[in-house]
Amino acid sequence: MFVYVLKRLLFFIPTLLIISVLTFALSKMAPGDPVRLALGNQDQGETNGGSSDKMAGEKAYLDMSEQLGLNLPSFYFQLSNAATPDTLYRFIKKPERDNLERLISMYGNWPQIADYYASIKRTEYAMLDVKQDSTTYTSGKTVKEDCAKLYLDYKDRNISAIIDEMVAASASSPLMSTVHSEAVKMQTAYNAMKSQATPAKNWIPQLKWYGTDNQYHRWLSHFLVLDFGISYIDKRPIWSKISEAMPWTLLLNLISIILSYIIAIPLGIWSARKKGSWADRFVTVILFILYSLPVFWVATLLITFVTTPEYGMDLFPTFGLGEVNDTMGLGEVFAERASHFILPVFCLTYGSLAYLSRQMRGGVLSVLRQDYIRTARAKGLADGKVVWKHAFRNSLIPIITIFASLLPSAISGAFIIEIIFSIPGMGKVAFMSLGARDYPMVFTVMMLSAFLTLVGTLISDILYAVVDPRISFDK
Amino acid sequence: MAKDNNIQGQNDQTLSAIVRRQFNKNRPAVWSLRVLIVIFIIGFTADFVANERPYYAQINGKSYFPLLKGYGVDLGVAQWPSELSNVKWSELNYEKVVWAPVPYSTTTVDLKNNDYASPFGQQNVPSARWKHWLGTDNLGRDVLSGMIHGTTVAMMVGVVSMSVALLLGLFFGALAGYYGDNKMKMTRLTLILNILILPLAFFYAFGVRSYTLTDSLGTSIFAFLGQLLLSLAILSAIIAIPNLLDRFFKKLPYLGAEISVPVDIIISRLIEILESIPSLLLLLSIVAIIDKPSLMIVMVIIGFTRWTGIARYLRGELLKVRSLEYVEAAQALGYPEWRIILRHTLPNALTSVLISVSFGIASAILLESSLSFLGIGVPPEQVTWGSMLSLARGVPQAWWIAIFPGFAIFVTVTIFNLIGDGLTDALDPRLKQ
């Protein structure tokens, strides 16, 4: 048994590793700029100051990306092509990096592409130092907007037109002579990039090795010592946000799972013993309906009908967990919390309850068909004794295995329930962070839920052996 | 004649005939199947049942067929005549007109009945013909029309996501179940080459072609499918190389030794890993990385998260079937392995896969409605049962929005569950006479 549990625990490691790589890859593919999110979403595109202001802005951006570790390569290695430089990750702004990748796929000559990119930068900075007056206002604005466009465009027709426009616009005022010469240089750089294209380099695969100083490694090694990092949105440690949310989710699930087992087991046995009677058929139909009722519909109906005065049934509070303060006694706190918990727990319970009792009924029925039950009956044992002493333990096996599959669906179910009833649990937190693209948070929730699921599976496997002595994991 | 068929049917002892007979004894399942057919018909004809454009209209002596013409306009092969472009169909002066049974589209905004007109309350409509039988929402959109068009969406979700799940599930399930852990044999060198060439194959099939693929997605779905097929062809061609060379490696000393690949272990572990991630959360985070919400993408992703059940089922069935005599007989006759899988083992295992497809459709519809209930992944203008239901949150007086769309989800899910139950019972060998 011990060896078996150990083996299973060892299997956790690759599973969690794969899940972590999966979530990490998802977060890398997500749109949006985490650095900007962490900087409070201030827009840095439109600075009206000189180049020094712009540089300060860029510096703040770089500092923040360094603080978040986003200036590192993403993973240990990368399979890419010979045209792509292995330092491309240093372009932290994702839209710009994506555009550079696109240019690489079209032209394949990184030195020239880098030249072109640098010339856009130089033109932009030259423009920032131009003195503003009536002659430079319109044309200056055009140049600035065009620079911003060039960072994100790869289509030859657009780029040529934009550059032509810039060259023409910058020629209009003597104050912009530096800009003009930079724009002309940019045109040359762009033409050089086009004429010296080596797109075939894209077809040569190349493995780039980055070593352990990468984003994934850093995140994982912190994760293993339970340092989950900080949330992008409010800069709070994720650990503290999770530790506030986790108890509610666990409590909700615990109450609901215990309740459904407590009700489902006797109900299943009862209806199996009365098999075929009208009571059994009635219960079976009701349970089947409960099982198929979508949880978010039931929750919406409950909120609509029993939490508002609209239909004269304002029985329960609608949202949240209620207000609790220090002056309230234990009983009052309990009553306040309980009144808020009744509906969510009901919503979470009825489905699994229905499923469990159906399985329990089936389990009991199949055990009652066994020969040893007939023998017990033939010996003249009382019906109660046959059921409880001979059939009960064996009929538990199916619903114990279900425990494993119940847990992930309970966690998923709790997510929706928490969102609908506004309970600050893991589901609500994950949902909010997904909306805000706060990926470190999503990450952590995903890993923890996967971990919980794995633990649940393990527990159900162990229970399996406890309930049924015929099952042994030692060989 | 019918009687003859019946007698013949009774004697028919093929598996599918027995299953059909058992299934027909299960009254709820049979009724579900009938209701399902009705739902499918509604889903297919939704445009003709609920539409703001009339079937036939005569204006100033000219005849039009606006409903059919609408398709032509959507496809870009026709154009509205100037007197009909951008009109409010309900307000035109018709000499003759034939309306659809529900004269509202999902997007039709009835300004006279906005802000939640109750089905039982006073409605500002010219006649009962224009009544909103199930009420309206905040903008004045007809709930009944939304319900009807939501049926199409639900059916599409079920069919598309389960097709994706079936493809993946059958592929992996068949691999794991047929080969098991010791039936796929290759030389050491081939195995090593396979492992080395796999990333390379992906590089040439998808890495190099990534922009071609994403750009074709922008043009049309068919262009994308074409490019995708080409990518898959490249992928399989590259992977095939070392396996075709396998026979030549056999003469090599150490590298030529045959070893078996534990296909079953690898795939089972993969399934276990996928199943330990809560599916709703996984789905949410995948959907969150998509820039432009689209129902099609949501359906495909649901399929990608739902295939494990099918694969597991099929694997179990195949492991059972694999050791049966007729498979051994086929092997003894020297049939190639793909033929044994496709012609002999799959058909027998497939009937039971139907069970998991049936339950899978139920859960796919449920998942999609949860997503659109949460307002994620589905474009805001797309009306689905889930998105309609979400409108009811915070508006307690609009009970009709809370009840009807949810009821539709409930009925559809129940039907598929009942059919799944019926199939389970029908396939249970203990019940066979």
Coordinates of C-alpha atoms in Angstrom, one line a residue, chain B residues 18-433:
Chain B
I18 CA -30.3 -6.4 -30.8
V19 CA -29.4 -3.0 -29.5
R20 CA -32.1 -1.3 -31.5
R21 CA -34.7 -3.8 -30.1
Q22 CA -33.6 -3.2 -26.6
F23 CA -33.5 0.6 -27.1
N24 CA -37.0 0.6 -28.5
K25 CA -38.2 -1.0 -25.2
N26 CA -37.0 2.0 -23.3
R27 CA -40.0 4.4 -23.6
P28 CA -38.3 7.6 -22.2
A29 CA -35.4 7.1 -24.6
V30 CA -37.6 6.6 -27.5
W31 CA -39.6 9.7 -26.7
S32 CA -36.4 11.6 -26.2
L33 CA -35.4 10.6 -29.7
R34 CA -38.7 11.9 -31.1
V35 CA -38.4 15.2 -29.2
L36 CA -34.8 15.4 -30.5
I37 CA -36.0 15.1 -34.1
V38 CA -38.4 18.0 -33.5
I39 CA -35.6 20.1 -31.9
F40 CA -33.4 19.3 -34.9
I41 CA -36.1 20.3 -37.3
I42 CA -36.5 23.6 -35.4
G43 CA -32.8 24.1 -35.4
F44 CA -32.5 23.5 -39.2
T45 CA -35.5 25.7 -40.1
A46 CA -34.9 28.4 -37.5
D47 CA -34.5 31.1 -40.2
F48 CA -37.8 30.2 -41.7
V49 CA -39.7 29.9 -38.4
A50 CA -38.5 33.2 -36.9
N51 CA -37.5 35.9 -39.3
E52 CA -38.3 39.6 -39.6
R53 CA -38.3 39.3 -43.4
P54 CA -41.5 38.1 -45.0
Y55 CA -41.6 35.0 -47.2
Y56 CA -43.4 36.8 -49.9
A57 CA -44.3 40.5 -50.3
Q58 CA -46.0 42.6 -52.9
I59 CA -45.2 46.3 -52.8
N60 CA -46.4 48.7 -55.5
G61 CA -47.4 45.8 -57.7
K62 CA -43.9 44.2 -57.5
S63 CA -43.3 40.8 -56.0
Y64 CA -40.4 40.0 -53.7
F65 CA -39.2 37.0 -51.8
P66 CA -37.2 38.9 -49.1
L67 CA -36.5 35.9 -46.9
L68 CA -34.8 33.9 -49.6
K69 CA -33.2 36.9 -51.1
G70 CA -31.6 37.6 -47.8
Y71 CA -29.4 34.5 -48.2
G72 CA -28.3 35.7 -51.6
V73 CA -27.3 39.1 -50.1
D74 CA -25.5 37.4 -47.3
L75 CA -23.5 35.3 -49.8
G76 CA -22.8 38.4 -51.8
V77 CA -24.4 37.1 -55.0
A78 CA -27.4 39.5 -54.8
Q79 CA -28.2 43.0 -53.7
W80 CA -31.3 44.5 -52.1
P81 CA -33.2 46.7 -54.6
S82 CA -32.9 50.3 -53.4
E83 CA -36.5 50.5 -52.1
L84 CA -35.7 47.5 -49.8
S85 CA -32.3 48.3 -48.5
N86 CA -32.1 49.2 -44.8
V87 CA -35.8 49.1 -44.2
K88 CA -37.8 48.2 -41.2
W89 CA -39.7 45.3 -42.6
S90 CA -42.6 45.5 -40.3
E91 CA -43.3 49.1 -41.2
L92 CA -43.5 48.8 -45.0
N93 CA -46.8 49.2 -46.9
Y94 CA -47.5 45.8 -48.3
E95 CA -50.3 45.0 -50.8
K96 CA -49.8 41.3 -50.1
V97 CA -47.5 39.8 -47.5
V98 CA -46.8 36.4 -46.0
W99 CA -44.9 36.5 -42.7
A100 CA -42.9 33.8 -41.0
P101 CA -44.7 32.2 -38.0
V102 CA -42.6 34.4 -35.7
P103 CA -42.1 37.7 -37.5
Y104 CA -39.0 38.6 -35.5
S105 CA -35.3 37.9 -36.0
T106 CA -33.0 37.7 -33.1
T107 CA -31.7 41.2 -33.9
T108 CA -35.0 42.8 -34.5
V109 CA -35.5 45.5 -31.9
D110 CA -39.1 46.3 -31.2
L111 CA -38.9 49.8 -29.8
K112 CA -42.5 49.9 -28.8
N113 CA -42.0 46.9 -26.5
N114 CA -38.5 47.4 -25.1
D115 CA -37.7 47.3 -21.5
Y116 CA -39.0 43.8 -20.7
A117 CA -42.5 43.4 -22.1
S118 CA -44.1 40.5 -20.3
P119 CA -45.8 37.7 -22.2
F120 CA -48.9 38.1 -20.1
G121 CA -48.8 41.9 -19.7
Q122 CA -50.1 44.6 -22.0
Q123 CA -48.0 44.6 -25.2
N124 CA -47.9 47.5 -27.7
V125 CA -48.5 45.4 -30.8
P126 CA -51.0 45.9 -33.7
S127 CA -52.5 42.4 -33.5
A128 CA -52.0 39.0 -32.0
R129 CA -50.0 38.1 -35.1
W130 CA -47.3 40.4 -33.8
K131 CA -47.5 39.4 -30.1
H132 CA -44.3 38.5 -28.3
W133 CA -45.5 35.2 -27.1
L134 CA -42.6 34.8 -24.7
G135 CA -42.0 38.5 -24.0
T136 CA -39.1 40.7 -24.9
D137 CA -35.8 41.7 -23.3
N138 CA -34.4 45.1 -22.3
L139 CA -33.9 46.2 -26.0
G140 CA -37.2 44.8 -27.2
R141 CA -35.8 41.7 -28.8
D142 CA -38.3 38.8 -29.1
V143 CA -37.5 36.0 -26.6
L144 CA -39.3 33.3 -28.7
S145 CA -37.2 34.2 -31.8
G146 CA -34.0 34.0 -29.7
M147 CA -35.1 30.6 -28.3
I148 CA -35.6 29.3 -31.9
H149 CA -32.3 30.6 -33.2
G150 CA -30.6 29.4 -30.0
T151 CA -31.7 25.9 -31.0
T152 CA -29.6 26.1 -34.1
V153 CA -26.6 27.2 -32.0
A154 CA -27.1 24.4 -29.5
M155 CA -27.4 21.8 -32.3
M156 CA -24.2 23.2 -34.0
V157 CA -22.4 23.1 -30.7
G158 CA -23.4 19.5 -30.1
V159 CA -22.5 18.3 -33.6
V160 CA -19.3 20.3 -34.2
S161 CA -17.7 19.8 -30.8
M162 CA -18.6 16.2 -30.7
S163 CA -17.2 15.6 -34.2
V164 CA -13.9 17.1 -33.1
A165 CA -14.0 15.1 -29.9
L166 CA -14.9 11.9 -31.9
L167 CA -12.0 12.4 -34.3
L168 CA -9.4 12.8 -31.6
G169 CA -11.0 10.3 -29.2
L170 CA -11.3 7.6 -31.9
F171 CA -7.8 8.2 -33.0
F172 CA -6.1 8.0 -29.6
G173 CA -8.5 5.4 -28.2
A174 CA -7.9 3.1 -31.2
L175 CA -4.2 3.5 -30.9
A176 CA -4.1 2.8 -27.2
G177 CA -6.7 0.1 -27.3
Y178 CA -5.4 -1.8 -30.3
Y179 CA -1.7 -1.6 -29.8
G180 CA -1.7 -1.8 -26.0
D181 CA 1.7 -1.8 -24.5
N182 CA 3.5 -4.5 -26.4
K183 CA 2.0 -4.6 -29.9
M184 CA 3.7 -1.7 -31.6
K185 CA 7.2 -2.9 -32.4
M186 CA 9.9 -1.1 -34.1
T187 CA 13.7 -1.1 -34.1
R188 CA 15.6 1.0 -31.6
L189 CA 16.9 3.3 -34.3
T190 CA 13.4 3.9 -35.7
L191 CA 12.2 4.9 -32.2
I192 CA 15.1 7.3 -31.7
L193 CA 14.6 8.7 -35.2
N194 CA 10.9 9.1 -34.5
I195 CA 11.5 11.1 -31.4
L196 CA 14.0 13.3 -33.1
I197 CA 12.0 13.9 -36.2
L198 CA 8.7 14.7 -34.5
P199 CA 9.7 18.3 -33.6
L200 CA 11.2 18.7 -37.0
A201 CA 7.9 17.5 -38.6
F202 CA 6.0 20.1 -36.5
F203 CA 8.5 22.7 -37.5
Y204 CA 7.9 22.2 -41.2
A205 CA 4.2 21.5 -41.0
F206 CA 3.2 24.3 -38.6
G207 CA 6.2 26.4 -37.6
V208 CA 7.3 27.6 -41.0
R209 CA 3.7 27.7 -42.2
S210 CA 2.2 29.5 -39.2
Y211 CA 1.6 32.8 -41.0
T212 CA 0.2 31.0 -44.1
L213 CA -2.2 29.3 -41.8
T214 CA -3.3 32.3 -39.7
D215 CA -3.7 34.4 -42.9
S216 CA -5.9 31.8 -44.6
L217 CA -8.1 31.8 -41.5
G218 CA -8.8 35.5 -42.3
T219 CA -9.8 34.8 -45.9
S220 CA -12.3 31.9 -45.5
I221 CA -12.8 28.8 -43.5
F222 CA -12.3 26.6 -46.6
A223 CA -8.9 28.2 -47.4
F224 CA -8.0 27.5 -43.8
L225 CA -9.1 23.9 -44.0
G226 CA -7.1 23.4 -47.2
Q227 CA -4.0 24.8 -45.7
L228 CA -4.5 22.8 -42.5
L229 CA -4.8 19.6 -44.6
L230 CA -1.6 20.5 -46.4
S231 CA 0.1 21.0 -43.1
L232 CA -1.2 17.6 -41.9
A233 CA 0.0 16.0 -45.1
I234 CA 3.5 17.4 -44.6
L235 CA 3.5 16.3 -40.9
S236 CA 2.5 12.7 -41.8
A237 CA 4.9 12.5 -44.7
I238 CA 7.9 13.5 -42.5
I239 CA 6.9 11.2 -39.7
A240 CA 6.5 8.4 -42.2
I241 CA 10.2 8.5 -43.3
P242 CA 11.8 6.7 -40.4
N243 CA 9.0 4.2 -40.2
L244 CA 9.3 3.3 -43.9
L245 CA 13.0 2.8 -43.4
D246 CA 12.4 0.5 -40.4
R247 CA 12.9 -2.8 -42.3
F248 CA 16.4 -1.7 -43.5
F249 CA 17.5 -1.0 -39.9
K250 CA 16.8 -4.5 -38.7
K251 CA 20.2 -5.8 -39.8
L252 CA 22.0 -3.3 -37.6
P253 CA 23.5 -4.8 -34.4
Y254 CA 22.3 -3.0 -31.3
L255 CA 20.1 -0.3 -32.9
G256 CA 18.3 -2.9 -35.1
A257 CA 16.9 -4.8 -32.1
E258 CA 13.1 -4.7 -31.9
I259 CA 11.5 -3.1 -28.9
S260 CA 7.9 -2.4 -28.2
V261 CA 6.5 1.1 -27.6
P262 CA 4.2 1.4 -24.6
V263 CA 1.5 3.2 -26.6
D264 CA -1.2 2.5 -24.1
I265 CA 0.7 3.8 -21.1
I266 CA 1.6 7.0 -22.9
I267 CA -2.0 7.7 -24.1
S268 CA -3.6 6.7 -20.8
R269 CA -1.2 9.1 -18.9
L270 CA -2.0 11.9 -21.3
I271 CA -5.7 11.3 -20.7
E272 CA -5.2 11.3 -16.9
I273 CA -3.3 14.5 -17.1
L274 CA -5.9 16.3 -19.2
E275 CA -8.7 15.1 -17.0
S276 CA -7.1 16.4 -13.9
I277 CA -7.5 20.0 -15.1
P278 CA -11.0 21.4 -14.3
S279 CA -12.5 21.6 -17.8
L280 CA -14.4 24.9 -17.3
L281 CA -11.2 26.7 -16.1
L282 CA -9.2 25.2 -18.9
L283 CA -11.8 26.3 -21.4
L284 CA -12.0 29.7 -19.9
S285 CA -8.3 30.3 -20.1
I286 CA -8.0 29.0 -23.7
V287 CA -11.0 31.1 -24.8
A288 CA -9.4 34.1 -23.0
I289 CA -6.4 34.1 -25.3
I290 CA -8.5 34.5 -28.4
D291 CA -8.6 38.1 -29.7
K292 CA -11.8 37.9 -31.6
P293 CA -14.6 35.9 -30.0
S294 CA -16.2 33.3 -32.3
L295 CA -18.7 30.5 -31.8
M296 CA -16.8 28.2 -34.1
I297 CA -13.6 28.5 -32.1
V298 CA -15.4 27.8 -28.9
M299 CA -17.0 24.7 -30.3
V300 CA -13.7 23.4 -31.6
I301 CA -12.1 24.0 -28.2
I302 CA -14.9 22.3 -26.4
G303 CA -14.2 19.3 -28.7
F304 CA -10.6 19.4 -27.8
T305 CA -11.3 19.2 -24.1
R306 CA -14.0 16.5 -24.4
W307 CA -12.3 13.8 -26.4
T308 CA -10.7 12.0 -23.4
G309 CA -14.0 10.3 -22.4
I310 CA -14.5 8.8 -25.8
A311 CA -10.8 7.7 -26.0
R312 CA -11.0 6.0 -22.6
Y313 CA -14.2 4.2 -23.5
L314 CA -13.0 3.0 -26.9
R315 CA -9.7 1.9 -25.4
G316 CA -11.5 -0.2 -22.8
E317 CA -13.7 -1.8 -25.4
L318 CA -10.8 -2.5 -27.8
L319 CA -8.8 -4.1 -25.0
K320 CA -11.7 -6.4 -24.4
V321 CA -12.3 -7.1 -28.1
R322 CA -8.6 -7.5 -28.9
S323 CA -8.3 -10.8 -27.3
L324 CA -11.5 -12.3 -28.9
E325 CA -11.1 -15.1 -31.3
Y326 CA -12.2 -13.3 -34.4
V327 CA -9.4 -10.8 -34.1
E328 CA -7.0 -13.6 -33.7
A329 CA -8.5 -15.3 -36.7
A330 CA -8.1 -12.1 -38.7
Q331 CA -4.5 -11.9 -37.6
A332 CA -3.9 -15.5 -38.6
L333 CA -5.3 -14.7 -42.0
G334 CA -2.5 -12.2 -42.4
Y335 CA -4.7 -9.0 -42.7
P336 CA -2.8 -5.8 -42.2
E337 CA -3.2 -4.1 -38.9
W338 CA -5.1 -1.1 -40.1
R339 CA -7.6 -3.4 -41.7
I340 CA -8.1 -5.3 -38.4
I341 CA -8.6 -2.0 -36.6
L342 CA -10.9 -0.4 -39.1
R343 CA -13.0 -3.3 -40.4
H344 CA -13.1 -5.7 -37.5
T345 CA -12.5 -4.2 -34.1
L346 CA -13.8 -0.6 -34.5
P347 CA -17.3 -1.4 -35.6
N348 CA -17.9 -3.6 -32.6
A349 CA -16.5 -1.1 -30.2
L350 CA -18.3 1.8 -31.9
T351 CA -21.8 1.0 -30.6
S352 CA -20.7 1.6 -27.1
V353 CA -18.9 4.8 -28.1
L354 CA -22.3 6.1 -29.0
I355 CA -23.1 6.2 -25.3
S356 CA -20.3 8.5 -24.6
V357 CA -21.1 10.7 -27.6
S358 CA -24.6 11.1 -26.4
F359 CA -23.5 12.2 -22.9
G360 CA -20.8 14.2 -24.5
I361 CA -23.2 16.2 -26.6
A362 CA -25.2 17.0 -23.4
S363 CA -22.1 18.2 -21.6
A364 CA -20.9 20.2 -24.7
I365 CA -24.2 22.1 -24.9
L366 CA -24.0 22.6 -21.1
L367 CA -20.4 24.0 -21.3
E368 CA -21.2 26.3 -24.2
S369 CA -24.2 27.7 -22.4
S370 CA -22.2 28.2 -19.3
L371 CA -19.6 30.1 -21.3
S372 CA -22.1 32.3 -23.0
F373 CA -23.9 32.7 -19.7
L374 CA -20.7 34.1 -18.3
G375 CA -20.3 36.2 -21.5
I376 CA -17.0 34.7 -22.5
G377 CA -15.9 33.5 -26.0
V378 CA -19.1 34.1 -27.8
P379 CA -19.5 37.4 -29.7
P380 CA -22.0 39.7 -28.0
E381 CA -24.3 39.8 -31.0
Q382 CA -24.6 36.1 -31.1
V383 CA -27.9 35.0 -29.4
T384 CA -27.6 31.7 -27.5
W385 CA -29.7 30.2 -24.8
G386 CA -26.9 30.9 -22.3
S387 CA -26.5 34.5 -23.3
M388 CA -30.3 35.1 -23.1
L389 CA -30.4 33.5 -19.6
S390 CA -27.6 35.8 -18.5
L391 CA -29.8 38.8 -19.3
A392 CA -32.1 37.7 -16.4
R393 CA -29.5 38.3 -13.8
G394 CA -30.3 41.4 -11.8
V395 CA -33.7 41.8 -13.4
P396 CA -36.1 39.9 -11.2
Q397 CA -39.2 41.2 -12.8
A398 CA -38.4 39.6 -16.1
W399 CA -39.2 36.0 -15.0
W400 CA -39.7 34.9 -18.6
I401 CA -36.1 35.5 -19.5
A402 CA -35.0 33.5 -16.5
I403 CA -37.4 30.6 -17.2
F404 CA -37.6 29.9 -21.0
P405 CA -34.0 29.8 -22.2
G406 CA -32.9 27.8 -19.2
F407 CA -35.8 25.4 -19.8
A408 CA -34.6 24.9 -23.3
I409 CA -31.1 24.0 -22.1
F410 CA -32.6 21.7 -19.5
V411 CA -34.8 19.9 -22.0
T412 CA -32.0 19.4 -24.6
V413 CA -29.5 18.2 -22.0
T414 CA -32.1 15.8 -20.5
I415 CA -32.9 14.4 -23.9
F416 CA -29.3 13.5 -24.6
N417 CA -28.9 12.1 -21.1
L418 CA -32.0 9.9 -21.5
I419 CA -30.8 8.7 -24.9
G420 CA -27.4 8.0 -23.4
D421 CA -29.1 6.0 -20.6
G422 CA -31.2 4.1 -23.1
L423 CA -28.1 3.2 -25.0
T424 CA -26.3 2.1 -21.9
D425 CA -29.2 -0.2 -21.0
A426 CA -29.6 -1.5 -24.5
L427 CA -25.9 -2.4 -24.6
D428 CA -25.9 -4.0 -21.2
P429 CA -25.3 -7.7 -22.0
R430 CA -27.1 -8.8 -18.8
L431 CA -30.4 -7.5 -20.2
K432 CA -30.0 -9.3 -23.5
Q433 CA -32.4 -12.2 -24.0

